[in-house]
Coordinates of C-alpha atoms and ligand atoms in Angstrom, one line a residue:
X1166 CA 0.0 0.0 0.0
X1167 CA 2.6 2.5 1.2
X1168 CA 5.0 1.5 -1.6
X1169 CA 2.3 1.9 -4.2
X1170 CA 1.6 5.4 -2.9
X1171 CA 5.3 6.3 -3.4
X1172 CA 5.4 4.9 -6.9
X1173 CA 2.0 6.4 -8.0
X1174 CA 2.9 8.9 -10.7
X1175 CA -0.7 10.1 -11.2
X1176 CA -1.6 13.9 -11.2
X1177 CA -3.9 13.4 -8.3
X1178 CA -1.2 11.8 -6.2
X1179 CA 1.4 14.5 -7.0
X1180 CA 0.6 17.0 -4.2
X1181 CA 0.4 14.2 -1.6
X1182 CA 3.8 13.0 -2.6
X1183 CA 5.4 16.4 -2.7
X1184 CA 4.1 17.1 0.8
X1185 CA 5.1 13.7 2.0
X1186 CA 8.6 14.2 0.6
X1187 CA 8.9 17.6 2.1
X1188 CA 8.0 16.3 5.6
X1189 CA 10.2 13.3 5.1
X1190 CA 13.3 15.4 4.3
X1191 CA 12.7 18.2 6.8
X1192 CA 10.7 16.5 9.7
X1193 CA 8.6 18.3 12.3
X1194 CA 7.2 21.0 10.0
X1195 CA 4.1 23.2 10.2
X1196 CA 1.4 23.7 7.6
X1197 CA 2.5 27.3 7.0
X1198 CA 6.0 26.1 6.2
X1199 CA 4.7 23.4 3.8
X1200 CA 2.6 26.0 2.0
X1201 CA 5.6 28.4 1.7
X1202 CA 8.2 25.8 0.6
X1203 CA 6.1 23.6 -1.7
X1204 CA 4.2 26.5 -3.5
X1205 CA 1.0 24.5 -3.3
X1206 CA -2.1 26.4 -2.4
X1207 CA -3.6 26.6 1.1
X1208 CA -6.7 24.4 0.3
X1209 CA -4.7 21.7 -1.5
X1210 CA -2.2 21.5 1.4
X1211 CA -5.0 21.2 4.0
X1212 CA -6.8 18.5 2.0
X1213 CA -3.6 16.6 1.4
X1214 CA -2.4 16.7 5.0
X1215 CA -5.8 15.3 6.1
X1216 CA -5.5 12.5 3.6
X1217 CA -2.0 11.7 4.7
X1218 CA -3.1 11.7 8.3
X1219 CA -6.1 9.5 7.5
X1220 CA -3.8 7.0 5.7
X1221 CA -1.5 7.0 8.7
X1222 CA 1.4 8.0 6.5
X1223 CA 2.2 11.1 8.7
X1224 CA 1.3 12.1 12.2
X1225 CA 1.1 15.2 14.4
X1226 CA 4.1 15.3 16.8
X1227 CA 3.9 18.3 19.0
X1228 CA 3.2 22.0 18.5
X1229 CA 5.3 24.8 17.1
X1230 CA 5.9 28.3 18.5
X1231 CA 2.7 30.4 18.7
X1232 CA 2.7 33.7 16.8
X1233 CA -0.1 35.1 18.8
X1234 CA -2.9 32.6 18.1
X1235 CA -3.1 28.9 18.6
X1236 CA 0.3 27.2 18.3
X1237 CA 0.6 25.3 15.0
X1238 CA 0.6 21.5 14.8
X1239 CA 4.0 20.0 13.6
X1240 CA 3.9 17.1 11.2
X1241 CA 6.3 14.2 11.0
X1242 CA 6.2 11.0 8.9
X1243 CA 5.0 7.9 10.6
X1244 CA 8.3 5.9 10.8
X1245 CA 6.7 2.5 11.3
X1246 CA 4.1 2.5 8.5
X1247 CA 6.7 0.5 6.6
X1248 CA 10.1 -1.1 7.2
X1249 CA 13.5 -1.1 5.5
X1250 CA 16.0 -3.9 5.4
X1251 CA 19.7 -3.1 5.0
X1252 CA 22.1 -5.9 4.2
X1253 CA 25.8 -5.9 4.0
X1254 CA 27.8 -8.9 2.7
X1255 CA 31.5 -8.9 3.1
X1256 CA 34.2 -11.5 3.5
X1257 CA 34.2 -11.5 7.2
X1258 CA 30.5 -11.1 8.0
X1259 CA 27.0 -10.7 6.6
X1260 CA 24.8 -8.3 8.5
X1261 CA 21.1 -7.8 8.3
X1262 CA 19.5 -4.8 10.0
X1263 CA 15.8 -3.9 10.3
X1264 CA 15.2 -0.1 10.1
X1265 CA 12.2 2.2 10.5
X1266 CA 11.6 4.9 7.8
X1267 CA 13.6 7.4 9.8
X1268 CA 16.5 4.9 9.7
X1269 CA 16.4 4.1 13.4
X1270 CA 17.8 0.6 13.9
X1271 CA 15.1 -1.8 15.2
X1272 CA 16.9 -5.1 15.2
X1273 CA 20.0 -6.8 13.7
X1274 CA 21.6 -10.1 13.0
X1275 CA 25.3 -10.8 12.2
X1276 CA 26.4 -14.0 10.4
X1277 CA 30.2 -14.6 10.8
X1278 CA 31.4 -15.9 7.5
X1279 CA 33.0 -19.3 7.9
X1280 CA 34.7 -21.4 5.2
X1281 CA 31.5 -23.3 4.5
X1282 CA 29.4 -20.2 3.9
X1283 CA 28.4 -20.7 0.3
X1284 CA 26.1 -18.2 -1.4
X1285 CA 23.1 -20.5 -0.9
X1286 CA 23.7 -20.9 2.8
X1287 CA 24.1 -17.2 3.4
X1288 CA 21.1 -16.2 1.3
X1289 CA 18.9 -18.7 3.1
X1290 CA 20.1 -17.3 6.5
X1291 CA 19.3 -13.8 5.3
X1292 CA 15.8 -14.9 4.3
X1293 CA 15.1 -16.7 7.6
X1294 CA 16.4 -13.6 9.5
X1295 CA 13.9 -11.4 7.6
X1296 CA 11.1 -13.9 8.4
X1297 CA 12.0 -13.8 12.1
X1298 CA 11.9 -10.0 12.0
X1299 CA 8.4 -10.2 10.5
X1300 CA 7.2 -12.5 13.2
X1301 CA 8.8 -10.6 16.0
X1302 CA 7.6 -7.2 15.0
X1303 CA 4.3 -8.3 13.5
X1304 CA 4.5 -7.2 9.9
X1305 CA 3.8 -8.7 6.5
X1306 CA 5.8 -8.7 3.2
X1307 CA 3.7 -5.8 2.0
X1308 CA 4.9 -3.8 4.9
X1309 CA 8.5 -3.9 3.7
X1310 CA 9.3 -0.8 1.7
X1311 CA 12.4 -2.3 0.3
X1312 CA 15.6 -4.3 0.7
X1313 CA 19.0 -2.7 0.1
X1314 CA 22.0 -4.9 -0.3
X1315 CA 25.7 -3.8 -0.3
X1316 CA 27.9 -6.7 -1.4
X1317 CA 31.4 -7.5 -2.3
X1318 CA 32.1 -6.8 -6.0
X1319 CA 32.5 -6.8 -8.8
X1320 CA 28.8 -6.9 -9.5
X1321 CA 26.2 -5.8 -11.9
X1322 CA 23.9 -3.5 -9.9
X1323 CA 21.4 -3.0 -12.8
X1324 CA 20.9 -6.8 -13.2
X1325 CA 21.2 -7.4 -9.4
X1326 CA 24.0 -10.0 -9.8
X1327 CA 27.1 -10.5 -7.8
X1328 CA 29.4 -11.3 -10.7
X1329 CA 32.6 -12.8 -9.6
X1330 CA 34.3 -13.3 -6.3
X1331 CA 37.9 -12.7 -5.5
X1332 CA 39.9 -15.9 -6.1
X1333 CA 40.8 -16.6 -2.5
X1334 CA 37.3 -17.0 -0.9
X1335 CA 36.8 -20.5 0.4
X1336 CA 33.7 -21.3 -1.7
X1337 CA 33.2 -19.7 -5.0
X1338 CA 30.9 -16.7 -4.9
X1339 CA 30.1 -15.7 -8.5
X1340 CA 27.2 -15.1 -10.9
X1341 CA 24.7 -14.9 -8.0
X1342 CA 21.4 -13.4 -9.0
X1343 CA 20.8 -12.2 -5.5
X1344 CA 18.1 -9.6 -6.3
X1345 CA 16.0 -12.2 -8.1
X1346 CA 16.6 -14.8 -5.3
X1347 CA 15.5 -12.3 -2.7
X1348 CA 12.4 -11.3 -4.7
X1349 CA 11.3 -14.9 -5.0
X1350 CA 10.5 -14.9 -1.4
X1351 CA 10.0 -11.1 -0.8
X1352 CA 8.4 -9.5 -3.8
X1353 CA 9.3 -6.0 -2.9
X1354 CA 11.8 -3.3 -4.2
X1355 CA 15.3 -4.8 -3.9
X1356 CA 18.4 -2.9 -4.8
X1357 CA 22.0 -4.1 -5.0
X1358 CA 25.1 -1.9 -5.0
X1359 CA 28.8 -2.4 -4.1
X1360 CA 29.5 -2.4 -0.3
X1361 CA 32.1 0.3 -0.9
X1362 CA 29.3 2.6 -2.1
X1363 CA 26.8 1.7 0.6
X1364 CA 29.5 2.3 3.3
X1365 CA 30.3 5.8 2.1
X1366 CA 26.6 6.6 1.7
X1367 CA 25.9 5.5 5.2
X1368 CA 28.9 7.4 6.5
X1369 CA 27.8 10.6 4.7
X1370 CA 24.6 10.6 6.9
X1371 CA 26.9 11.1 9.9
X1372 CA 28.8 14.0 8.3
X1373 CA 26.2 16.3 6.7
X1374 CA 28.6 19.2 6.6
X1375 CA 30.9 17.6 4.1
X1376 CA 30.2 17.5 0.3
X1377 CA 33.3 15.5 -0.7
X1378 CA 33.9 12.4 1.3
X1379 CA 36.2 9.5 0.5
X1380 CA 35.9 6.2 2.3
X1381 CA 38.7 3.6 2.0
X1382 CA 38.0 0.2 3.6
X1383 CA 40.9 -2.1 3.5
X1384 CA 40.0 -5.7 4.1
X1385 CA 40.7 -8.7 1.9
X1386 CA 40.9 -6.2 -0.9
X1387 CA 40.5 -2.4 -1.2
X1388 CA 37.0 -0.9 -1.2
X1389 CA 36.7 2.7 -2.0
X1390 CA 33.6 4.8 -2.3
X1391 CA 33.3 8.6 -2.8
X1392 CA 30.7 11.2 -2.3
X1393 CA 31.4 14.0 -4.8
X1394 CA 29.5 17.3 -4.5
X1395 CA 27.0 15.7 -2.2
X1396 CA 26.3 12.7 -4.5
X1397 CA 27.5 9.1 -4.6
X1398 CA 30.1 8.9 -7.3
X1399 CA 29.2 6.2 -9.8
X1400 CA 31.3 5.2 -12.7
X1401 CA 30.5 2.8 -15.5
X1402 CA 31.4 -0.3 -13.6
X1403 CA 29.4 0.9 -10.6
X1404 CA 32.0 1.9 -8.1
X1405 CA 35.5 3.1 -7.7
X1406 CA 36.7 -0.2 -6.1
X1407 CA 39.1 -0.9 -8.9
X1408 CA 41.5 1.5 -7.3
X1409 CA 42.8 -1.3 -5.2
X1410 CA 44.6 -2.3 -8.4
X1411 CA 46.3 1.0 -9.0
X1412 CA 50.0 0.3 -9.5
X1413 CA 52.1 1.8 -6.7
X1414 CA 55.4 0.0 -7.5
X1415 CA 56.6 -0.6 -11.1
X1416 CA 57.5 -4.3 -11.5
X1417 CA 56.6 -4.9 -7.9
X1418 CA 55.0 -7.8 -6.1
X1419 CA 52.6 -10.0 -8.2
X1420 CA 48.9 -9.4 -7.6
X1421 CA 46.2 -12.0 -7.9
X1422 CA 44.7 -9.9 -10.8
X1423 CA 47.7 -10.9 -12.9
X1424 CA 49.5 -7.5 -12.8
X1425 CA 52.5 -6.5 -10.7
X1426 CA 52.8 -3.8 -8.0
X1427 CA 49.1 -3.2 -7.3
X1428 CA 48.1 -1.5 -4.0
X1429 CA 46.2 -4.7 -3.0
X1430 CA 49.4 -6.8 -3.3
X1431 CA 51.0 -4.7 -0.5
X1432 CA 48.2 -3.8 1.8
X1433 CA 45.2 -6.1 1.7
X1434 CA 44.7 -8.6 4.6
X1435 CA 45.4 -11.3 2.1
X1436 CA 48.8 -9.8 1.3
X1437 CA 49.5 -9.2 5.0
X1438 CA 48.7 -12.8 5.9
X1439 CA 50.8 -14.1 3.0
X1440 CA 53.7 -12.1 4.2
X1441 CA 53.4 -13.3 7.8
X1442 CA 53.4 -16.8 6.4
X1443 CA 56.7 -16.1 4.8
X1444 CA 58.4 -14.1 7.6
X1445 CA 57.0 -15.9 10.6
X1446 CA 55.9 -19.4 9.5
X1447 CA 55.9 -20.9 13.0
X1448 CA 53.4 -18.2 14.2
X1449 CA 51.3 -18.5 11.0
X1450 CA 51.0 -22.3 11.4
X1451 CA 50.3 -22.2 15.1
X1452 CA 47.9 -19.3 15.2
X1453 CA 46.4 -18.3 11.8
X1454 CA 46.2 -21.3 9.6
X1455 CA 42.7 -22.8 9.2
X1456 CA 41.0 -19.9 11.1
X1457 CA 38.1 -17.9 9.8
X1458 CA 39.1 -14.3 8.7
X1459 CA 37.6 -12.8 11.8
X1460 CA 39.5 -15.2 14.1
X1461 CA 42.7 -14.4 12.3
X1462 CA 42.2 -10.7 13.0
X1463 CA 41.3 -11.3 16.6
X1464 CA 44.4 -13.4 17.2
X1465 CA 46.8 -10.9 15.5
X1466 CA 45.4 -8.1 17.7
X1467 CA 45.6 -10.3 20.9
X1468 CA 49.0 -11.7 20.3
X1469 CA 50.9 -8.6 19.3
X1470 CA 53.6 -10.8 17.8
X1471 CA 56.6 -8.6 16.9
X1472 CA 57.2 -9.9 13.4
X1473 CA 53.5 -9.7 12.6
X1474 CA 53.5 -6.1 13.9
X1475 CA 56.3 -5.2 11.6
X1476 CA 54.4 -6.6 8.6
X1477 CA 51.2 -4.8 9.5
X1478 CA 52.8 -1.4 10.2
X1479 CA 54.9 -1.7 7.1
X1480 CA 51.7 -2.0 5.0
X1481 CA 50.5 1.3 6.5
X1482 CA 53.0 3.1 4.2
X1483 CA 51.4 1.7 1.2
X1484 CA 47.8 2.4 2.4
X1485 CA 48.9 5.9 3.2
X1486 CA 50.2 6.5 -0.3
X1487 CA 47.0 5.1 -1.9
X1488 CA 44.7 7.2 0.4
X1489 CA 46.7 10.3 -0.5
X1490 CA 46.4 9.6 -4.2
X1491 CA 42.7 9.0 -4.1
X1492 CA 42.1 12.1 -1.8
X1493 CA 44.0 14.2 -4.3
X1494 CA 42.0 12.9 -7.3
X1495 CA 38.6 13.3 -5.7
X1496 CA 39.4 16.6 -3.9
X1497 CA 38.2 15.0 -0.7
X1498 CA 37.5 17.2 2.3
X1499 CA 36.9 14.3 4.7
X1500 CA 38.8 11.0 4.4
X1501 CA 37.6 7.9 6.3
X1502 CA 40.0 5.0 6.6
X1503 CA 38.9 1.8 8.1
X1504 CA 38.8 -2.0 7.9
X1505 CA 38.6 -4.9 10.3
X1506 CA 42.3 -4.8 11.1
X1507 CA 42.6 -1.0 11.0
X1508 CA 39.8 -0.6 13.5
X1509 CA 41.3 -3.0 15.9
X1510 CA 45.1 -3.1 15.7
X1511 CA 46.8 -0.6 18.0
X1512 CA 48.6 2.2 16.2
X1513 CA 47.8 1.0 12.7
X1514 CA 45.3 3.7 11.8
X1515 CA 47.6 6.5 13.1
X1516 CA 50.5 5.1 11.1
X1517 CA 48.4 5.1 7.9
X1518 CA 47.3 8.7 8.5
X1519 CA 50.9 9.7 9.1
X1520 CA 52.0 8.3 5.8
X1521 CA 48.9 9.7 4.0
X1522 CA 49.7 13.2 5.3
X1523 CA 53.3 13.0 4.0
X1524 CA 52.0 12.5 0.5
X1525 CA 49.2 15.0 0.4
X1526 CA 49.8 18.4 -1.1
X1527 CA 46.9 20.1 0.6
X1528 CA 46.7 18.2 3.9
X1529 CA 45.7 21.3 5.8
X1530 CA 42.3 21.1 4.3
X1531 CA 41.7 17.4 4.7
X1532 CA 40.1 15.9 7.8
X1533 CA 40.7 12.3 8.7
X1534 CA 38.5 9.9 10.6
X1535 CA 38.1 6.2 11.1
X1536 CA 34.4 6.7 10.4
X1537 CA 31.5 5.2 12.5
X1538 CA 32.1 1.5 11.9
X1539 CA 30.1 0.7 15.0
X1540 CA 27.0 2.4 13.5
X1541 CA 27.0 -0.1 10.6
X1542 CA 27.4 2.4 7.8
X1543 CA 27.1 -0.4 5.2
X1544 CA 23.6 -1.6 6.2
X1545 CA 22.5 2.0 6.8
X1546 CA 23.7 3.0 3.3
X1547 CA 22.0 -0.1 1.8
X1548 CA 18.7 1.1 3.4
X1549 CA 19.3 4.6 2.2
X1550 CA 19.6 3.2 -1.4
X1551 CA 16.0 2.1 -1.1
X1552 CA 14.8 5.4 0.2
X1553 CA 16.8 7.4 -2.4
X1554 CA 15.3 5.2 -5.2
X1555 CA 11.7 5.5 -4.0
X1556 CA 11.6 9.0 -2.6
X1557 CA 14.0 10.5 -5.1
X1558 CA 15.6 13.9 -4.7
Ligands
LIG2224 ZN1 46.0 -6.2 -8.9

């Protein structure tokens, strides 16, 4: 019902949708403000507000300041008329979060990715989690406004397919029509984008003052997303993730992509673990071999093994150079650098920022942050994809 209202392009529905969008974007607004800002006439606004209230799409939440007479009612959208699902699929975890329409988190579930986590197992777990949410919070499929998915790439966001996984995942993830598979059970609006994009989108909500934001997440590969002039930067292949394969060392270390000297070959967790295997084989075999990615990270942080520390901090030089290059290209004002190891390993983030600063030519203007990893920017951004698509600009 609610989704149909948002997608109804008829002339009769237009004023209702304009007013709903205005309230959605500005929250707690009076009738006078709506009349002034939407340029709709007084009668039309009054009738439309009544209809939106009757449908339960909006509600009155308090009173504004009185200008002599009765204080005006303030309108806000009804955040629980419909629900949003945000999903993030990465190599170390899959997270499913239930949001209301104001993007407040209602519930969440995390699946730690283990070597046996094939696409089918993960997708079935996602579906059963959504079914549990429906049971627990008493809503039907029709009450889901949409499902946003941020996933490891490369992918085809138009077709809703995860195309091809990186070669070192335990079970092949590739050619997965995830949007279609989700729609089979939940016939609602489903949108797929690269996790690097959903992360920067979710982060941008925490930093409304910045128009140019770069997010670099270094995990098993590089994930980079950028907000440029207030908008998610999209290029033909859907994201700017390919920057992990920018060459930073001519004739350097071989990369799994077939080239030599890529950023990923020096700084990804994959490269770090390969190097630990070489420089500290005893430690690798006793502590890291046959562990899940999340366990490997936990152990490296806990053990503080000196050789491991040298390898990790050495990679900070390369990440710093890559971050500086990207920030220069995208004229970033705010640069967020994070990742499962960067967030946890003592001194790693600081070392990266030190090296990034050495290679920037306008460092005075750039602000650095780890971002708000604990607020789940990936699932938040995935839910925002749905809202952006259905509510538009
Ligand atoms: Zn490469």
